CSV table of C-alpha atoms in Angstrom, one decimal:
chain,number,residue,atom,x,y,z
A,1,UNK,CA,136.3,182.5,-65.3
A,2,UNK,CA,139.5,182.3,-63.9
A,3,UNK,CA,139.9,177.6,-64.0
A,4,UNK,CA,138.9,177.8,-67.6
A,5,UNK,CA,142.7,179.5,-67.7
A,6,UNK,CA,143.6,176.5,-66.9
A,7,UNK,CA,146.4,173.9,-70.2
A,8,UNK,CA,146.1,177.5,-71.7
A,9,UNK,CA,149.3,177.8,-74.3
A,10,UNK,CA,151.3,181.1,-73.4
A,11,UNK,CA,150.3,183.0,-76.4
A,12,UNK,CA,146.4,182.7,-75.5
A,13,UNK,CA,147.5,184.2,-71.6
A,14,UNK,CA,148.5,186.9,-73.6
A,15,UNK,CA,145.9,187.2,-76.1
A,16,UNK,CA,143.6,187.9,-72.8
A,17,UNK,CA,146.1,189.9,-71.3
A,18,UNK,CA,146.1,192.8,-73.7
A,19,UNK,CA,142.2,192.1,-74.3
A,20,UNK,CA,142.1,193.2,-70.7
A,21,UNK,CA,144.4,196.0,-70.9
A,22,UNK,CA,142.3,197.7,-73.6
A,23,UNK,CA,138.9,196.5,-71.8
A,24,UNK,CA,140.9,198.8,-69.0
A,25,UNK,CA,141.7,201.4,-70.6
A,26,UNK,CA,138.8,202.3,-72.9
A,27,UNK,CA,136.8,201.8,-68.8
A,28,UNK,CA,139.1,204.9,-67.7
A,29,UNK,CA,138.6,206.5,-70.1
A,30,UNK,CA,134.8,206.4,-69.5
A,31,UNK,CA,135.3,206.9,-65.4
A,32,UNK,CA,134.3,203.3,-64.9
A,33,UNK,CA,136.6,203.7,-62.4
A,34,UNK,CA,136.2,200.5,-60.0
A,35,UNK,CA,135.8,198.2,-62.9
A,36,UNK,CA,138.9,199.6,-65.0
A,37,UNK,CA,141.3,198.7,-62.1
A,38,UNK,CA,139.6,195.1,-61.5
A,39,UNK,CA,140.3,194.4,-64.8
A,40,UNK,CA,144.0,195.4,-65.4
A,41,UNK,CA,144.7,193.8,-62.7
A,42,UNK,CA,143.1,190.7,-63.8
A,43,UNK,CA,145.8,191.5,-66.6
A,44,UNK,CA,149.4,191.6,-64.0
A,45,UNK,CA,148.5,188.4,-62.7
A,46,UNK,CA,147.5,187.5,-66.3
A,47,UNK,CA,151.7,189.2,-67.4
A,48,UNK,CA,153.2,187.6,-64.3
A,49,UNK,CA,152.4,184.3,-65.6
A,50,UNK,CA,154.1,184.4,-69.1
A,51,UNK,CA,157.4,183.3,-70.1
A,52,UNK,CA,160.6,185.0,-69.1
A,53,UNK,CA,160.9,187.4,-72.4
A,54,UNK,CA,157.8,186.3,-74.0
A,55,UNK,CA,156.4,190.4,-75.2
A,56,UNK,CA,153.7,191.0,-72.4
A,57,UNK,CA,151.5,194.1,-71.8
A,58,UNK,CA,153.0,194.6,-67.9
A,59,UNK,CA,153.7,198.0,-67.6
A,60,UNK,CA,151.9,199.5,-69.8
A,61,UNK,CA,148.5,198.3,-67.4
A,62,UNK,CA,150.7,199.4,-64.4
A,63,UNK,CA,151.6,203.0,-66.6
A,64,UNK,CA,147.6,203.5,-66.9
A,65,UNK,CA,147.4,202.8,-63.2
A,66,UNK,CA,150.0,205.2,-62.2
A,67,UNK,CA,148.0,207.7,-64.7
A,68,UNK,CA,144.0,206.6,-62.8
A,69,UNK,CA,145.5,207.4,-58.8
A,70,UNK,CA,146.3,210.7,-60.6
A,71,UNK,CA,144.2,211.2,-62.1
A,72,UNK,CA,142.2,210.1,-59.2
A,73,UNK,CA,143.5,212.2,-56.8
A,74,UNK,CA,145.6,210.1,-55.3
A,75,UNK,CA,148.9,211.6,-56.5
A,76,UNK,CA,150.9,209.2,-54.0
A,77,UNK,CA,149.4,206.2,-55.4
A,78,UNK,CA,150.5,207.3,-58.7
A,79,UNK,CA,153.6,207.5,-57.7
A,80,UNK,CA,154.6,205.1,-56.1
A,81,UNK,CA,153.8,202.1,-59.1
A,82,UNK,CA,156.4,205.0,-61.5
A,83,UNK,CA,158.9,204.7,-58.3
A,84,UNK,CA,158.9,201.1,-58.3
A,85,UNK,CA,158.7,201.2,-62.4
A,86,UNK,CA,161.9,203.3,-62.2
A,87,UNK,CA,163.6,202.0,-59.7
A,88,UNK,CA,166.3,198.9,-60.3
A,89,UNK,CA,165.0,198.2,-63.8
A,90,UNK,CA,166.7,198.3,-66.7
A,91,UNK,CA,164.3,200.0,-68.8
A,92,UNK,CA,163.4,201.0,-73.0
A,93,UNK,CA,164.1,203.9,-73.0
A,94,UNK,CA,160.7,204.9,-74.5
A,95,UNK,CA,159.4,203.0,-71.0
A,96,UNK,CA,161.6,205.0,-69.6
A,97,UNK,CA,160.1,208.1,-70.4
A,98,UNK,CA,156.3,206.6,-70.2
A,99,UNK,CA,157.6,206.2,-66.5
A,100,UNK,CA,159.1,209.9,-65.8
A,101,UNK,CA,156.2,211.6,-67.2
A,102,UNK,CA,154.0,209.4,-64.3
A,103,UNK,CA,156.5,209.8,-61.9
A,104,UNK,CA,156.4,214.2,-62.5
A,105,UNK,CA,152.7,214.6,-63.1
A,106,UNK,CA,152.3,212.9,-59.5
A,107,UNK,CA,155.1,214.9,-58.1
A,108,UNK,CA,153.4,218.1,-59.9
A,109,UNK,CA,150.3,217.0,-58.0
A,110,UNK,CA,152.3,216.8,-54.7
A,111,UNK,CA,154.0,220.2,-54.4
A,112,UNK,CA,157.5,218.2,-55.5
A,113,UNK,CA,158.1,221.2,-58.8
A,114,UNK,CA,161.9,220.8,-59.0
A,115,UNK,CA,161.4,216.7,-59.1
A,116,UNK,CA,158.6,217.0,-61.0
A,117,UNK,CA,160.6,219.1,-63.6
A,118,UNK,CA,163.7,217.1,-64.3
A,119,UNK,CA,161.1,213.7,-64.2
A,120,UNK,CA,159.8,216.0,-67.1
A,121,UNK,CA,163.0,216.9,-68.2
A,122,UNK,CA,164.3,213.5,-68.4
A,123,UNK,CA,161.3,211.8,-70.0
A,124,UNK,CA,162.5,214.4,-73.5
A,125,UNK,CA,166.2,214.3,-73.3
A,126,UNK,CA,164.5,209.9,-73.3
A,127,UNK,CA,162.5,210.8,-76.2
A,128,UNK,CA,164.8,213.3,-78.5
A,129,UNK,CA,167.1,210.3,-78.8
A,130,UNK,CA,164.7,208.5,-81.0
A,131,UNK,CA,163.1,205.4,-81.2
A,132,UNK,CA,165.2,202.1,-80.5
A,133,UNK,CA,164.9,199.0,-81.1
A,134,UNK,CA,163.9,197.6,-77.3
A,135,UNK,CA,160.3,199.2,-77.1
A,136,UNK,CA,157.8,197.4,-77.2
A,137,UNK,CA,155.2,197.9,-79.2
A,138,UNK,CA,152.6,199.6,-77.1
A,139,UNK,CA,155.0,202.9,-76.9
A,140,UNK,CA,153.5,204.1,-80.3
A,141,UNK,CA,151.4,206.1,-78.9
A,142,UNK,CA,154.2,208.0,-76.7
A,143,UNK,CA,155.7,211.1,-79.0
A,144,UNK,CA,156.2,214.5,-78.4
A,145,UNK,CA,153.0,216.1,-78.4
A,146,UNK,CA,152.3,213.0,-76.1
A,147,UNK,CA,155.1,214.2,-73.4
A,148,UNK,CA,154.1,218.4,-74.6
A,149,UNK,CA,150.3,217.9,-73.3
A,150,UNK,CA,151.1,216.4,-69.7
A,151,UNK,CA,153.6,218.7,-69.7
A,152,UNK,CA,151.6,221.5,-70.0
A,153,UNK,CA,149.1,218.9,-67.3
A,154,UNK,CA,151.9,219.2,-64.9
A,155,UNK,CA,152.8,223.2,-65.0
A,156,UNK,CA,149.0,223.5,-64.5
A,157,UNK,CA,149.2,222.1,-61.4
A,158,UNK,CA,152.8,223.7,-59.9
A,159,UNK,CA,150.6,227.7,-60.9
A,160,UNK,CA,152.0,228.0,-64.1
A,161,UNK,CA,149.7,228.5,-66.0
A,162,UNK,CA,151.3,230.4,-69.0
A,163,UNK,CA,153.8,227.6,-70.1
A,164,UNK,CA,151.2,225.1,-69.6
A,165,UNK,CA,149.3,226.2,-72.2
A,166,UNK,CA,151.7,226.7,-75.0
A,167,UNK,CA,152.8,223.1,-74.5
A,168,UNK,CA,148.6,221.8,-74.7
A,169,UNK,CA,148.4,224.2,-77.4
A,170,UNK,CA,151.4,222.4,-79.3
A,171,UNK,CA,149.5,219.4,-77.8
A,172,UNK,CA,146.7,219.7,-79.4
A,173,UNK,CA,148.2,221.3,-83.0
A,174,UNK,CA,149.1,218.0,-84.2
A,175,UNK,CA,146.9,216.4,-87.2
A,176,UNK,CA,147.2,212.6,-86.9
A,177,UNK,CA,146.1,212.1,-83.3
A,178,UNK,CA,145.2,209.2,-81.5
A,179,UNK,CA,141.4,209.9,-80.0
A,180,UNK,CA,141.5,210.2,-76.6
A,181,UNK,CA,144.1,213.6,-76.8
A,182,UNK,CA,141.0,215.5,-77.5
A,183,UNK,CA,142.1,215.5,-73.1
A,184,UNK,CA,143.9,217.7,-74.3
A,185,UNK,CA,142.4,220.1,-76.1
A,186,UNK,CA,139.5,221.1,-73.3
A,187,UNK,CA,142.1,220.9,-70.5
A,188,UNK,CA,143.2,223.5,-72.6
A,189,UNK,CA,140.2,225.8,-72.3
A,190,UNK,CA,139.4,224.5,-68.9
A,191,UNK,CA,143.1,226.5,-67.6
A,192,UNK,CA,141.9,229.5,-70.0
A,193,UNK,CA,138.5,229.4,-68.5
A,194,UNK,CA,140.3,229.2,-64.8
A,195,UNK,CA,142.9,232.1,-65.9
A,196,UNK,CA,140.0,235.1,-67.6
A,197,UNK,CA,141.3,234.6,-71.0
A,198,UNK,CA,138.0,234.8,-72.3
A,199,UNK,CA,138.8,235.4,-76.1
A,200,UNK,CA,141.6,232.6,-75.9
A,201,UNK,CA,138.2,230.2,-74.3
A,202,UNK,CA,135.7,231.4,-76.5
A,203,UNK,CA,137.9,231.0,-80.0
A,204,UNK,CA,139.0,227.3,-78.0
A,205,UNK,CA,134.6,226.5,-77.2
A,206,UNK,CA,134.2,227.5,-80.0
A,207,UNK,CA,135.6,225.1,-82.1
A,208,UNK,CA,134.9,222.1,-79.6
A,209,UNK,CA,131.2,222.3,-79.3
A,210,UNK,CA,130.6,221.4,-82.6
A,211,UNK,CA,132.4,218.0,-82.1
A,212,UNK,CA,131.3,216.6,-78.5
A,213,UNK,CA,129.5,214.2,-80.3
A,214,UNK,CA,132.1,212.5,-82.0
A,215,UNK,CA,134.1,213.1,-78.5
A,216,UNK,CA,134.6,209.3,-77.5
A,217,UNK,CA,136.5,210.3,-74.4
A,218,UNK,CA,134.6,210.4,-70.9
A,219,UNK,CA,137.0,212.6,-69.1
A,220,UNK,CA,137.7,215.2,-71.5
A,221,UNK,CA,133.9,216.1,-71.7
A,222,UNK,CA,134.4,215.8,-68.3
A,223,UNK,CA,137.0,219.2,-68.2
A,224,UNK,CA,134.3,221.0,-71.3
A,225,UNK,CA,131.5,220.8,-68.4
A,226,UNK,CA,133.9,222.3,-65.5
A,227,UNK,CA,135.0,224.9,-68.0
A,228,UNK,CA,131.4,225.5,-68.8
A,229,UNK,CA,131.5,226.1,-65.1
A,230,UNK,CA,134.1,228.3,-64.1
A,231,UNK,CA,132.0,230.5,-67.8
A,232,UNK,CA,128.9,230.4,-65.9
A,233,UNK,CA,130.3,231.2,-62.4
A,234,UNK,CA,133.2,234.0,-63.9
A,235,UNK,CA,133.0,237.7,-63.6
A,236,UNK,CA,132.5,240.2,-66.9
A,237,UNK,CA,132.5,237.4,-69.3
A,238,UNK,CA,132.0,238.1,-72.7
A,239,UNK,CA,128.3,238.5,-74.1
A,240,UNK,CA,129.4,235.9,-77.0
A,241,UNK,CA,131.6,233.6,-74.1
A,242,UNK,CA,128.3,233.5,-72.5
A,243,UNK,CA,125.9,232.0,-75.8
A,244,UNK,CA,129.5,229.7,-76.5
A,245,UNK,CA,129.3,227.9,-72.6
A,246,UNK,CA,125.2,228.4,-73.3
A,247,UNK,CA,125.6,225.7,-76.3
A,248,UNK,CA,128.6,224.0,-74.6
A,249,UNK,CA,125.9,222.9,-71.3
A,250,UNK,CA,123.2,222.3,-73.8
A,251,UNK,CA,125.7,219.3,-76.4
A,252,UNK,CA,127.0,218.2,-72.7
A,253,UNK,CA,123.9,217.9,-71.4
A,254,UNK,CA,122.6,215.9,-75.1
A,255,UNK,CA,125.4,213.6,-74.8
A,256,UNK,CA,124.8,213.2,-70.7
A,257,UNK,CA,121.3,211.9,-71.7
A,258,UNK,CA,122.5,208.6,-71.4
A,259,UNK,CA,121.6,206.3,-68.5
A,260,UNK,CA,125.6,204.9,-68.7
A,261,UNK,CA,127.3,205.8,-65.3
A,262,UNK,CA,130.5,206.9,-67.4
A,263,UNK,CA,128.0,210.4,-67.7
A,264,UNK,CA,127.2,211.5,-64.2
A,265,UNK,CA,130.1,213.7,-64.1
A,266,UNK,CA,129.1,215.2,-66.5
A,267,UNK,CA,125.7,216.2,-65.8
A,268,UNK,CA,124.4,219.8,-64.4
A,269,UNK,CA,123.8,219.8,-61.1
């Protein structure tokens, strides 16, 4: 509990802050949002007790909270977080790029196309400058593929599926990528299905069905479930794709056999 933190050193509080942040991220990716947010806010409170200038994951926690608000359909709340971080702070380049991307995703959901594209352009310029000695270690995951993926998702929200698909394809083409980027592959399949690009959807899904047991992201599994539903309801869907969608649904239902509440979103009605 919190009283046990009395008398702890700054190093111990920093370590606990990082642990809370990691747990909050895992729970976010598992669609366990209430407890994820609770842990994120505890991490923020702890981070703000650290000495000035000490290494901190405070901004990482805020970046996840901003992403989470957008994911939950609350882009205005997401934008408040990202804009507050960007306002008046001397941020390292890569950190600033992360928050410009968060800002862009929120603005895209709000229909603010020009401002979203401007934020994405700023993020790309900052990333092009390369690593900086000021970049904190937690920014290791933010690279061109990450930016391409979020750029693609923003364009999908803005009604440009062709460019969005091209960027998501680029984001998924990278080799040694974090496991959570399976989300970009799943979102690409969903985008292709919504566009009625049945051949491309089948090609994308065929490579994903067998990997479903290894996909640890419930967000990605949810995107695949949406893809399956889109195919089931779609007009003039080729028989081969319907068969692939059937295999996908069966694999998702096998994954959703657990009682863990994180799987509720991918159970078929």
